[in-house]
Coordinates of C-alpha atoms in Angstrom, one line a residue:
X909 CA 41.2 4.6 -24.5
X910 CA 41.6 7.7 -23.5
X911 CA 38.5 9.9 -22.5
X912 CA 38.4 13.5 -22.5
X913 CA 36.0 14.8 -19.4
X914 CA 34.9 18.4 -21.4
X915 CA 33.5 18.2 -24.7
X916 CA 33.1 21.1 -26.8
X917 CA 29.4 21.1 -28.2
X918 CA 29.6 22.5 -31.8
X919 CA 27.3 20.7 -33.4
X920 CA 23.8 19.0 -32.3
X921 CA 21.4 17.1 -34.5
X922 CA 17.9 17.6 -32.9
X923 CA 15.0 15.5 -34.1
X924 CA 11.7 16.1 -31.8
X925 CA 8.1 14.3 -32.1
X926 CA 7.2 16.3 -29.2
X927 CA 8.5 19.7 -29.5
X928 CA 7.2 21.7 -26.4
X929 CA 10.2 24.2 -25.8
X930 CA 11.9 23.1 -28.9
X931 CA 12.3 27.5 -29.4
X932 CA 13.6 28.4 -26.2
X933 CA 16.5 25.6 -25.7
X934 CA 17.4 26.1 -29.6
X935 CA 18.0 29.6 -29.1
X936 CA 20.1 28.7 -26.3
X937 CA 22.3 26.4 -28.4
X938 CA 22.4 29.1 -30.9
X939 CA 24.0 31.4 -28.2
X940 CA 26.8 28.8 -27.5
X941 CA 27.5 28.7 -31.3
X942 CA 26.6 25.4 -31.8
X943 CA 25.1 25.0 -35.6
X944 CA 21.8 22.8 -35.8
X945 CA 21.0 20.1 -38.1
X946 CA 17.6 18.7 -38.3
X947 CA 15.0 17.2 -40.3
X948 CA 11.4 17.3 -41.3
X949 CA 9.2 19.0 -38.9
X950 CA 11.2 19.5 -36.3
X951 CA 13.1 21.8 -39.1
X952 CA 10.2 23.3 -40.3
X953 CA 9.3 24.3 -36.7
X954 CA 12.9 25.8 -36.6
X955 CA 12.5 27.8 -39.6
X956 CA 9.4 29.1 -39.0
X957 CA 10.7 30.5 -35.5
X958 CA 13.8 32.2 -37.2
X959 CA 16.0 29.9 -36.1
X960 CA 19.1 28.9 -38.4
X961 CA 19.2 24.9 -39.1
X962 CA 20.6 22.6 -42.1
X963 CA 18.3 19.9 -42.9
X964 CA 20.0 16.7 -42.6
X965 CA 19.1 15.8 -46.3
X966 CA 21.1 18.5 -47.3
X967 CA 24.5 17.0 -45.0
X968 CA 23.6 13.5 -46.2
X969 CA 23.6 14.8 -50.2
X970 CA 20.7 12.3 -49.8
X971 CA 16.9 13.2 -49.5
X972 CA 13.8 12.1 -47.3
X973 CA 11.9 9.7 -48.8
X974 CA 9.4 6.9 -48.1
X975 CA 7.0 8.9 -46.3
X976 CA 9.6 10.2 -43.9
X977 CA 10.4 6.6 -43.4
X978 CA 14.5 6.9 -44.5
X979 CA 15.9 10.3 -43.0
X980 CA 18.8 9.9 -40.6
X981 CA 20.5 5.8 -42.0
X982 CA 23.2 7.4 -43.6
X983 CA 26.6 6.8 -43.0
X984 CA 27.1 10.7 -42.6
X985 CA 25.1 10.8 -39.7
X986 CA 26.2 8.1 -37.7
X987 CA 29.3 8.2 -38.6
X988 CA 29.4 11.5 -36.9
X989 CA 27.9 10.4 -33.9
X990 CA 29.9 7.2 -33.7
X991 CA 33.5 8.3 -34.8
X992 CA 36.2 8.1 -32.1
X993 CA 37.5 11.7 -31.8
X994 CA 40.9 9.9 -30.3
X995 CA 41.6 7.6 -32.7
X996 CA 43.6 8.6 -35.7
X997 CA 41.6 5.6 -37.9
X998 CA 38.4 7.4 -37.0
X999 CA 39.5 10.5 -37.9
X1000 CA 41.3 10.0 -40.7
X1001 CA 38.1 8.0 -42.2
X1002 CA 35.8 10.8 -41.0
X1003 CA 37.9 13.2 -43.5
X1004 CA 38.3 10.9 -46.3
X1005 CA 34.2 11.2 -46.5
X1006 CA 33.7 14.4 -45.4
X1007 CA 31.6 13.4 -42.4
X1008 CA 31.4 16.0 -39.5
X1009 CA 31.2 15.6 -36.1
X1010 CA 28.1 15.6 -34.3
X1011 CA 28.5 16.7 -30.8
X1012 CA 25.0 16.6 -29.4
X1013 CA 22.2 14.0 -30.3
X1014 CA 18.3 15.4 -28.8
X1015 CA 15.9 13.0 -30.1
X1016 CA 12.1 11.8 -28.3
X1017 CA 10.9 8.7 -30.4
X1018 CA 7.3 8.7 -32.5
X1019 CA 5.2 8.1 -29.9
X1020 CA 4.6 4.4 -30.6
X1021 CA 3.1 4.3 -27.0
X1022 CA 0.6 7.0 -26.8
X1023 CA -0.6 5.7 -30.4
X1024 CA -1.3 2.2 -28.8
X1025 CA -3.1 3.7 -26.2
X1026 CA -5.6 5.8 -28.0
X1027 CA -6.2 2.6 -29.8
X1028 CA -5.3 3.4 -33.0
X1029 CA -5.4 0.3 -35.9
X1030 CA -2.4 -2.0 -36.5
X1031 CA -1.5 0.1 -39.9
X1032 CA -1.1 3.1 -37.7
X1033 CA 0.7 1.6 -34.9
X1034 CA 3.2 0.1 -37.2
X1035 CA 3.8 3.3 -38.8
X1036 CA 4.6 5.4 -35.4
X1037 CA 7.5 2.8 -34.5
X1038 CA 10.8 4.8 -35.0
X1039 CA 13.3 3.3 -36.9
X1040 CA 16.0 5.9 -37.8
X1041 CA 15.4 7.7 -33.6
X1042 CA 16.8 5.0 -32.0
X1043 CA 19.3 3.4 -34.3
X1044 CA 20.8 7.0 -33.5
X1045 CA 20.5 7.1 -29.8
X1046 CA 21.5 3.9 -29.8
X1047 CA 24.9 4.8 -31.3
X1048 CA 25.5 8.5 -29.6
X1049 CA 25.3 6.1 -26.6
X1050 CA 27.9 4.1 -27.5
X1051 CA 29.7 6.9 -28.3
X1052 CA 29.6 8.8 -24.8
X1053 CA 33.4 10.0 -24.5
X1054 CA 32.4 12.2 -27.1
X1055 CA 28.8 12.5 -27.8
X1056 CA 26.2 13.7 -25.2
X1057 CA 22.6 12.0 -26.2
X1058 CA 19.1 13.4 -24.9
X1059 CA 15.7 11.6 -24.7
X1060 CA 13.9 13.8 -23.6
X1061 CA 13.6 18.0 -22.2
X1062 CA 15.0 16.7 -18.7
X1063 CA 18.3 15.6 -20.9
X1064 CA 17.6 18.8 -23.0
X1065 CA 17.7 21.1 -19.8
X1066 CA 20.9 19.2 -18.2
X1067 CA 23.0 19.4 -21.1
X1068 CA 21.9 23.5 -21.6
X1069 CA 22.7 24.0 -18.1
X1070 CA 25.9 22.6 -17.4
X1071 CA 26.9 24.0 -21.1
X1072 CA 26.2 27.4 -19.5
X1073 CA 28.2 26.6 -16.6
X1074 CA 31.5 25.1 -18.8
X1075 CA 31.6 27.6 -21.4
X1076 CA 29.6 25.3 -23.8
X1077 CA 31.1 22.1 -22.8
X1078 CA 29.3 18.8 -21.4
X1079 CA 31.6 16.6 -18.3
X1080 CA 32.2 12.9 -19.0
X1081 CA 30.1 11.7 -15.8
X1082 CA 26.6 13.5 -17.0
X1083 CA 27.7 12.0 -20.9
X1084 CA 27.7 8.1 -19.4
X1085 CA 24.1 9.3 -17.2
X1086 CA 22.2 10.4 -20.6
X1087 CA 23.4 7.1 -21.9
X1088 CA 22.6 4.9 -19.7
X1089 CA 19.3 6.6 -20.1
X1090 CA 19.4 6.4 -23.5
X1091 CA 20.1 2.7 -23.7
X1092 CA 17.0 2.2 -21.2
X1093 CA 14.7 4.4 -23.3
X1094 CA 15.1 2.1 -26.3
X1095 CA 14.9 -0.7 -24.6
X1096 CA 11.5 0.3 -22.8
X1097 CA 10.3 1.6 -26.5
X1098 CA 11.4 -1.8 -28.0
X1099 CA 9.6 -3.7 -25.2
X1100 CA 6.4 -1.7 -26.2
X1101 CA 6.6 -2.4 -29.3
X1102 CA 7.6 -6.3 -29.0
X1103 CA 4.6 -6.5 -26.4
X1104 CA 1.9 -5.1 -28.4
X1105 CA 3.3 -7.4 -31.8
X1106 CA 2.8 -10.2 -30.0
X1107 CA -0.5 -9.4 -28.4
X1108 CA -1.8 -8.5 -32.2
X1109 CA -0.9 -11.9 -33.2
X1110 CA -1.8 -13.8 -30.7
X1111 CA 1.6 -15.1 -29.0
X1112 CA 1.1 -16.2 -25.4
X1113 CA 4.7 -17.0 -25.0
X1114 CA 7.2 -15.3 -27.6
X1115 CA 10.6 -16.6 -27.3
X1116 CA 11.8 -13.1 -26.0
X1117 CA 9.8 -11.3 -23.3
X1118 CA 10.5 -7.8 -22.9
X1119 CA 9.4 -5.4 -20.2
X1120 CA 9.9 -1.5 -19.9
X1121 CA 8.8 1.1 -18.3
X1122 CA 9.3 4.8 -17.4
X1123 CA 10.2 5.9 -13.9
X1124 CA 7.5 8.2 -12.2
X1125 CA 8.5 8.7 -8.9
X1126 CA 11.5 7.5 -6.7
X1127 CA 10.0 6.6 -3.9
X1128 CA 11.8 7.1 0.2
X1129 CA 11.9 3.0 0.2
X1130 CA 10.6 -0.6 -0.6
X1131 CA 8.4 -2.3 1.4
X1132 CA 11.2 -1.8 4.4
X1133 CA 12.8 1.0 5.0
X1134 CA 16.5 -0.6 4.3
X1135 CA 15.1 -1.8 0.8
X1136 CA 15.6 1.1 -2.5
X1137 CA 12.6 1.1 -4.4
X1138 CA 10.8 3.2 -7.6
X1139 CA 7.6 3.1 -9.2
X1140 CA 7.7 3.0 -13.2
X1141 CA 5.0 2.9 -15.8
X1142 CA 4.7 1.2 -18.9
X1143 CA 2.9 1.1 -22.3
X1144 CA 0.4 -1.1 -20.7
X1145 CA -3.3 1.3 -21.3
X1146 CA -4.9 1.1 -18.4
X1147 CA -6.2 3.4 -15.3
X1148 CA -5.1 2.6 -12.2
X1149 CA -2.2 4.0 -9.5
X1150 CA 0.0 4.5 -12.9
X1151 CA -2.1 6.8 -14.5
X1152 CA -3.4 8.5 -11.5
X1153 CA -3.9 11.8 -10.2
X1154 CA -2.3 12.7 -7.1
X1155 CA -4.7 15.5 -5.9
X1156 CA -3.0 15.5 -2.6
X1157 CA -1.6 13.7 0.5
X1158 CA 1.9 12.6 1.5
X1159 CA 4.1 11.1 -1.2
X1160 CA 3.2 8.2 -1.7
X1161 CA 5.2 4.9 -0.5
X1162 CA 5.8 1.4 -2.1
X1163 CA 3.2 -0.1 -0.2
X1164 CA 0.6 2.5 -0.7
X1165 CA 0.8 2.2 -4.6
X1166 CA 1.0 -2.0 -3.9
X1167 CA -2.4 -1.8 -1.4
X1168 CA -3.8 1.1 -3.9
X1169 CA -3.3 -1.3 -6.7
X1170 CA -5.3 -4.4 -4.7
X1171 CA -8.4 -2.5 -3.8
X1172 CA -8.9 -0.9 -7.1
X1173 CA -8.6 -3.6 -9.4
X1174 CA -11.1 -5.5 -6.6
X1175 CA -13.5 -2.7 -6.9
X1176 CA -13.6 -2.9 -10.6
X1177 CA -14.9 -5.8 -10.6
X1178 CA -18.3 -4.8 -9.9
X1179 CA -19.5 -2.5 -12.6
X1180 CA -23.5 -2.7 -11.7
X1181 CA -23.6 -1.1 -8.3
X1182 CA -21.3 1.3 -5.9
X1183 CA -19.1 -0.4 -4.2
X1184 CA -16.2 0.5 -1.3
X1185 CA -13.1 -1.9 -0.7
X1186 CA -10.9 -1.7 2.6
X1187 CA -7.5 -2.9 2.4
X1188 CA -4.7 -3.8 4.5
X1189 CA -1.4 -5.7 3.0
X1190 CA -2.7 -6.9 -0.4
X1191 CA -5.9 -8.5 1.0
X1192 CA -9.1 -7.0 1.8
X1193 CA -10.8 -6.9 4.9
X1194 CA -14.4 -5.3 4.0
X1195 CA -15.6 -5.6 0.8
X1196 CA -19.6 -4.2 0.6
X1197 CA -21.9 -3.0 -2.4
X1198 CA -24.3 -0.4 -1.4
X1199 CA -27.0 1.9 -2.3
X1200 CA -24.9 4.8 -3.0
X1201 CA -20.8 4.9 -1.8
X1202 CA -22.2 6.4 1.6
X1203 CA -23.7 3.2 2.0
X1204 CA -21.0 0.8 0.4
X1205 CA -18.4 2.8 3.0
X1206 CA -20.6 2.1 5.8
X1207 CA -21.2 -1.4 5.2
X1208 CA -17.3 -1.9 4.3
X1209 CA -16.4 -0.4 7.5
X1210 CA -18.7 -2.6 9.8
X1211 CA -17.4 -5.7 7.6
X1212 CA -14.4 -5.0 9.9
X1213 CA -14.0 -1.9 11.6
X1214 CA -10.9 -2.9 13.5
X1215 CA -8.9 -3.8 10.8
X1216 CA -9.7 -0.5 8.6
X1217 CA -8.1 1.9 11.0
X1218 CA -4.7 2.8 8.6
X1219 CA -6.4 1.1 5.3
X1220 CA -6.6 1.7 1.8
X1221 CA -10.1 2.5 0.3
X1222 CA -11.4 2.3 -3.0
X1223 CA -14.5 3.3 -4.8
X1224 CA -15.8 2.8 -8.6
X1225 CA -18.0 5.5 -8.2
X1226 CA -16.9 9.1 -7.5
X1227 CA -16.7 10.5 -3.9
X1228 CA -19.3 13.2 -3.5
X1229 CA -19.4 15.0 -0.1
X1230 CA -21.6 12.7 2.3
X1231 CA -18.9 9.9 2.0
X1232 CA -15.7 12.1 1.9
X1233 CA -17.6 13.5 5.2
X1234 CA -17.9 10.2 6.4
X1235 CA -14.2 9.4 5.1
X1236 CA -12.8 11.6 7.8
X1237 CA -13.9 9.9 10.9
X1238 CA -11.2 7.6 10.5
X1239 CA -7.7 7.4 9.7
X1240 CA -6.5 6.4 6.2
X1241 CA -3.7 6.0 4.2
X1242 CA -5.1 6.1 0.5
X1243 CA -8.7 6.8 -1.3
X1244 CA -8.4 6.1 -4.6
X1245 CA -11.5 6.5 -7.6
X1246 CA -12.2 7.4 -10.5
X1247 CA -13.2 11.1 -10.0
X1248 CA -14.5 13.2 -7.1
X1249 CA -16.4 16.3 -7.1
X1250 CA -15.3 19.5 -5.8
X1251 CA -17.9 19.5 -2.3
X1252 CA -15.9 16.0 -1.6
X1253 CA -12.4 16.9 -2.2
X1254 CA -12.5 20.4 -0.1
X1255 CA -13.8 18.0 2.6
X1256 CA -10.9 15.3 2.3
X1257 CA -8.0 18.3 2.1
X1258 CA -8.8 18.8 6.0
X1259 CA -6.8 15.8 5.8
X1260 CA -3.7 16.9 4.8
X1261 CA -1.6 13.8 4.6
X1262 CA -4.0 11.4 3.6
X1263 CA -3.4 10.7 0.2
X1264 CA -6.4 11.2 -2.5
X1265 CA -6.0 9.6 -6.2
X1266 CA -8.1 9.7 -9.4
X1267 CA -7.8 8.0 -12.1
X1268 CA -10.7 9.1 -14.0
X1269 CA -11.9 5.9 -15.1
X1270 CA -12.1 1.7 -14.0
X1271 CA -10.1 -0.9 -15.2
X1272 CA -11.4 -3.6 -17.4
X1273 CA -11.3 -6.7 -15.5
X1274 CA -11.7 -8.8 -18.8
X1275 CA -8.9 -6.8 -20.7
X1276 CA -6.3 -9.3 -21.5
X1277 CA -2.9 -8.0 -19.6
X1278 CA -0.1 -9.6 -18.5
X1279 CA 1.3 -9.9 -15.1
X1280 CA 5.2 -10.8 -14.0
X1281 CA 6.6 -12.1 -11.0
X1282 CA 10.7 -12.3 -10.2
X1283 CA 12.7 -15.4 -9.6
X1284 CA 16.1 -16.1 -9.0
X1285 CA 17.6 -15.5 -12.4
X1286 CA 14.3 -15.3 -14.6
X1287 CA 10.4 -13.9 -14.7
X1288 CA 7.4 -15.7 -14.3
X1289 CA 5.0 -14.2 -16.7
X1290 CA 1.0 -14.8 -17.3
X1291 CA -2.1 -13.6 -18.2
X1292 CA -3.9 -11.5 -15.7
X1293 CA -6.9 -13.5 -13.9
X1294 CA -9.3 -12.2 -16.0
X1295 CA -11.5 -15.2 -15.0
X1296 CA -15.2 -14.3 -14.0
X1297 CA -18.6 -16.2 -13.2
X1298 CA -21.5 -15.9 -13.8
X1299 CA -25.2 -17.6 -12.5
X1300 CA -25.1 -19.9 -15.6
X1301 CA -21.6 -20.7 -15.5
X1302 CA -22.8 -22.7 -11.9
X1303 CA -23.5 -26.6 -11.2
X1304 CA -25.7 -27.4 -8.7
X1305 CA -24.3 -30.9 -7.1
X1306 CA -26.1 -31.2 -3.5
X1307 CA -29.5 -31.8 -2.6
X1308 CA -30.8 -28.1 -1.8
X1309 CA -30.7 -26.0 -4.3
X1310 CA -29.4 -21.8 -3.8
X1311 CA -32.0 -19.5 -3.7
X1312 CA -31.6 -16.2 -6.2
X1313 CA -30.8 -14.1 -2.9
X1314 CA -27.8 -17.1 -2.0
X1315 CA -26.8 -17.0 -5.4
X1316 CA -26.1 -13.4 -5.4
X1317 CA -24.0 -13.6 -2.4
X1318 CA -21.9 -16.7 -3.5
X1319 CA -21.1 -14.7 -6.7
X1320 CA -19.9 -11.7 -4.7
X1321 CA -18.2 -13.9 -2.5
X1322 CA -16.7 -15.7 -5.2
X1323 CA -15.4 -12.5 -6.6
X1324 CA -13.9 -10.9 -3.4
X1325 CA -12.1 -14.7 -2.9
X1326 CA -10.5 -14.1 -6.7
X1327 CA -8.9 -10.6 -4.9
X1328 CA -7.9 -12.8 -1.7
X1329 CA -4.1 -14.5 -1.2
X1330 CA -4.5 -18.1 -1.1
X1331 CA -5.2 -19.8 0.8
X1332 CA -8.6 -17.8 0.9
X1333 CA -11.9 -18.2 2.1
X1334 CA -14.2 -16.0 2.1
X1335 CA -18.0 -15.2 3.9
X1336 CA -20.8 -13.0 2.9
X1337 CA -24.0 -11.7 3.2
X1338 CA -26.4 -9.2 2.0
X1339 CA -23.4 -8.0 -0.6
X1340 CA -21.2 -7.0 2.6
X1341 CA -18.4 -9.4 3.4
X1342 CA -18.7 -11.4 6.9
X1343 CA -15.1 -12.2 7.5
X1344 CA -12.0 -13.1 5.0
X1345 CA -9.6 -15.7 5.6
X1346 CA -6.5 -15.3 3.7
X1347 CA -3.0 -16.7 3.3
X1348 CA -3.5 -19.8 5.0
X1349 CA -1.0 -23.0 4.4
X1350 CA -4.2 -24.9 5.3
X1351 CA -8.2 -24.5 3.9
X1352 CA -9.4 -25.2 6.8
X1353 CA -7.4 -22.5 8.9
X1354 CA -8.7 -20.0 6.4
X1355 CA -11.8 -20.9 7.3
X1356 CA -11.9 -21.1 10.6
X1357 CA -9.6 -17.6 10.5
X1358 CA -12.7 -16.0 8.4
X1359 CA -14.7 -17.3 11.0
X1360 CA -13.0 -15.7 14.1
X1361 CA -12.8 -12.9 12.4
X1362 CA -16.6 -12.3 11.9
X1363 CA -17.5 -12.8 15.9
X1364 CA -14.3 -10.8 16.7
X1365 CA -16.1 -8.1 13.9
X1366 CA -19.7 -9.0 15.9
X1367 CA -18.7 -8.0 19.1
X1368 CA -16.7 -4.9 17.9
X1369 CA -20.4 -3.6 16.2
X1370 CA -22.8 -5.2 18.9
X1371 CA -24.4 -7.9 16.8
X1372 CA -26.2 -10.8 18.7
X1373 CA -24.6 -13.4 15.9
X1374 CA -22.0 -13.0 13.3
X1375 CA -22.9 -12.3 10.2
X1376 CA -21.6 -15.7 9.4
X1377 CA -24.7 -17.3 10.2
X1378 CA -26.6 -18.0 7.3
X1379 CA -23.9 -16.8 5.3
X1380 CA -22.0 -17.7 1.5
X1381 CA -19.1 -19.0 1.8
X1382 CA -16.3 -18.6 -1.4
X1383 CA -12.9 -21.0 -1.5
X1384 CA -10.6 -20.3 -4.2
X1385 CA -9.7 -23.9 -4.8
X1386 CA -11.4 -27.1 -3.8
X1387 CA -11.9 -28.2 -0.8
X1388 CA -9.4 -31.1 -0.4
X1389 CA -11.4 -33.1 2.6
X1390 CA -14.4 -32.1 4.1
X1391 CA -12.7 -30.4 7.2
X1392 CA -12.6 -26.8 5.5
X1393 CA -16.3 -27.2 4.6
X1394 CA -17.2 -28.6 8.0
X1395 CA -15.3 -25.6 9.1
X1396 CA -17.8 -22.9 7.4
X1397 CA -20.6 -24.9 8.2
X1398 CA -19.7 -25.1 11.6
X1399 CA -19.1 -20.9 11.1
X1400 CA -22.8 -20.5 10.2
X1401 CA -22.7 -20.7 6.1
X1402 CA -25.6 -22.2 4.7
X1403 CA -24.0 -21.7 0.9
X1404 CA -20.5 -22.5 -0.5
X1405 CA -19.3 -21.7 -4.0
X1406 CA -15.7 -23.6 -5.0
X1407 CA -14.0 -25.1 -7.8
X1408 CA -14.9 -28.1 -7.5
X1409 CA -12.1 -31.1 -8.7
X1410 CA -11.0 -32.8 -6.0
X1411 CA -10.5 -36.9 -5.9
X1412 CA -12.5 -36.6 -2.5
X1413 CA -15.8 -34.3 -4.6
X1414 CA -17.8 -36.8 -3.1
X1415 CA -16.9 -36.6 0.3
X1416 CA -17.5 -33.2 0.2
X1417 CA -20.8 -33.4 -1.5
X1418 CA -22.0 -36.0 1.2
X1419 CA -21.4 -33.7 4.0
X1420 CA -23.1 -30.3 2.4
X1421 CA -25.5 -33.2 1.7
X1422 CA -25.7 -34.2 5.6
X1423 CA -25.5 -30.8 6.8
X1424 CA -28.2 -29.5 4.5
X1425 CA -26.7 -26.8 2.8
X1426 CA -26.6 -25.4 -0.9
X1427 CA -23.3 -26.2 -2.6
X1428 CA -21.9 -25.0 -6.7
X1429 CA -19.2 -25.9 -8.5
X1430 CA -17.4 -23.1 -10.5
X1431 CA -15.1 -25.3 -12.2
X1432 CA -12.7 -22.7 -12.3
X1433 CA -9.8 -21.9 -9.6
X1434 CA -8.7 -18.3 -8.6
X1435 CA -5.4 -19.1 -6.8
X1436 CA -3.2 -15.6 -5.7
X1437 CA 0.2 -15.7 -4.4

């Protein structure tokens, strides 16, 4: 087939739920000589500004009807967006009906996902999916050689721009950009839509999983510097590194947003009090609650100074200006939470490169998401671990009993362990992890690595013990022998929360039993790879 590169825009159809600069790039169509169709407010909005435009109901010979529902599915329309300007068949069926050419498709979709968001009812969801918007990017896609197709004012702009520069023309290789773009934007907008259908009726596992997204950033690299990487949001409502806002640093890298991402979603899960998270690499290394942030940074900090030098923090309380002051003692990458006050953040930009992000409110850690996870040819797809404990939830099964105080710090143990790669062990005291053992092949290891890692945190602060010593201890599955629990007992813990499940339960029981220590079952596993 052959493709010419210029093609002569003389006609676009513009069709705009969002119409922010609508005026301004019309009038610069207008000056190219292009003649406008359009359709219900988008030509009202034309009109009104004194801008010449046929409504497409008076091309068709057909009008608007159902609500605005049936517009643009007329063969008028896409048969001038999808006839082949080469091919005498095409053209000659093109005259026989009196169908003109349309040169130039600008069309942003009903904004399904913003609608969604807001949590609007299912009625009104339904009634913000575009039908007739994408069947017709769809097809000016397909029809590249000839048609140029635009999403969104980025298209809008291009198209204006290099029309300006080729005497109202558009090249072949920006035509085959838009619709590549295209063809990704209605994919993305059908993945929305097919995601929040199934959620609304309950379908774990549809037979078709889509997932789309819309690029915010390109970032330098991956997680090495020889890997290409971007970061892309979806439809998915909630706040986090996606919907935050960057109020300065450097840009931010792929595993900044990763490391961002961990600590936040940790820190939301403690509503009840201020807490700080450190992180390094996906895991945390001090986890603390506190009286105010101040506190929960400085307890955070001791939980492992060492390994906090170049970490990620968060907070789900905003940063007022005695912790961003304390903030600045030490290098950082990332603070992210959900708002800081003016004192704080005029303190923090004497840090010019680290990077400061607000998101303006927590994630729900009981909001039913899904996560998804690459393999060779396919996706492994599943609910987010939305799984949480509580004091009643807990079986007693050894001969001492936890005390309210132990209970308390076996919960936020237990909690931390859930944010920990497995496999993970985790101590505690006093709200303030005592060392985190994480990503193990072996329970015990992770034990014994938590374990190290409190006296090696010890003698960094000066402490006669570790804070080990009469410490909870959390395992995010069961303890398979008794060697991982001899392990923390050995360490100091005089508490351990777990799953419970194993065939050897009762080996394990004995031993807490022998060693005099408080032992729970949770029944539930929070495994993280």
């Amino acid at each position: 087939m052959s493709q010419t590169d210029l093609m002569l825009i003389r006609r676009a159809l513009i069709s705009l739920s969002d119409k922010s600069g609508l005026e301004e790039r019309a009038r610069r169509l207008i000056a190219h000589g292009v003649e406008i169709l359009s359709t219900g407010g988008t030509l009202r909005a034309l009109k009104a500004a004194g801008i010449p435009a046929q409504d497409v109901a008076e091309m068709t010979g057909f009008p608007e009807m159902m609500d605005g529902r049936l517009k643009t599915l007329h063969p008028r329309v896409h048969g001038g967006l999808l006839g082949r300007r080469n091919l005498d068949n095409d053209r000659a069926s093109m005259r026989t009906h009196d169908i003109p050419e349309i040169d130039l498709l600008f069309v942003n979709l009903y904004p399904f996902e913003s609608t969604v968001s807001a949590g609007e009812d299912f009625d009104t969801c339904i009634e913000n999916i575009d039908i007739g918007g994408p069947a017709m990017l769809r097809a000016a896609a397909k029809n590249h050689p000839f048609v140029a197709v635009c999403v969104d004012n980025v298209d809008a702009d291009a198209v204006l721009d290099v029309m300006d520069e080729n005497g109202g023309s558009t090249p072949l290789d920006l035509r085959k950009t838009l619709a590549a773009k295209a063809y990704a934007r209605t994919a993305a907008y059908d993945a929305a839509v097919s995601s929040w259908f199934a959620n609304e009726i309950g379908d774990s596992a549809p037979g078709f999983r889509a997932f789309g997204g819309h690029r915010l950033s390109t970032l330098r690299y991956g997680e090495n510097p020889h890997q290409s990487a971007a970061f892309y949001s979806t439809s998915e409502a909630r706040p986090g590194v996606a919907t935050a806002r960057v109020v300065q640093g450097k840009a931010l890298s792929y595993n900044n947003l990763a490391d961002a991402d961990a600590a936040f979603e940790l820190a939301a899960e403690f509503a009840d009090e201020p807490v700080c998270v450190i992180v390094k690499h996906a895991n945390p290394c001090g986890v603390a609650l506190g009286k105010s942030i101040a506190d929960a940074w400085d307890r955070a900090l001791m939980a492992d100074p060492v390994s906090a030098f170049g970490g990620i923090v968060a907070f789900n309380r905003p940063i007022d200006a005695e912790t961003a002051d304390q903030l600045t003692n030490l290098f950082l990458e990332v603070i992210i939470a959900p708002d800081a006050d003016e004192a704080a953040l005029d303190i923090l930009s004497q840090k010019q490169n680290l990077r400061v992000m607000l998101t303006g409110a927590m994630p729900d850690p009981s909001q039913n998401n899904w996560t998804a996870k690459t393999v060779s040819g396919g996706l492994l797809v599943q609910e987010r671990d939305k799984g949480r404990t509580r004091a009643e939830d807990l079986k007693a099964v050894t001969e001492n009993s936890a005390s309210e105080d132990q209970i308390r710090d076996l919960l936020f143990a237990w909690t931390v362990c859930k944010h920990v790669k497995s496999n993970a062990i985790v101590y505690a005291k006093n709200g303030m992890t005592a060392g985190i053992g994480m990503g193990q092949t072996s329970r015990v290891e992770a034990a014994r690595l938590a374990a190290r890692k409190a006296r090696e945190t010890a003698q960094e602060n000066g402490w006669d013990e570790p804070a080990t010593h009469g410490a909870a201890c959390a395992s995010d599955a069961f303890f398979p022998f008794a060697d991982g629990l001899l392990a923390a007992i050995e360490a100091g813990a005089t508490s351990v929360i777990q799953p419970g499940g194993s065939v050897r339960d009762e080996d394990v029981i004995a031993a807490a039993n022998e060693a005099g220590i408080a032992m729970v079952f949770t029944g539930m596993r929070h495994f993280r790879h």
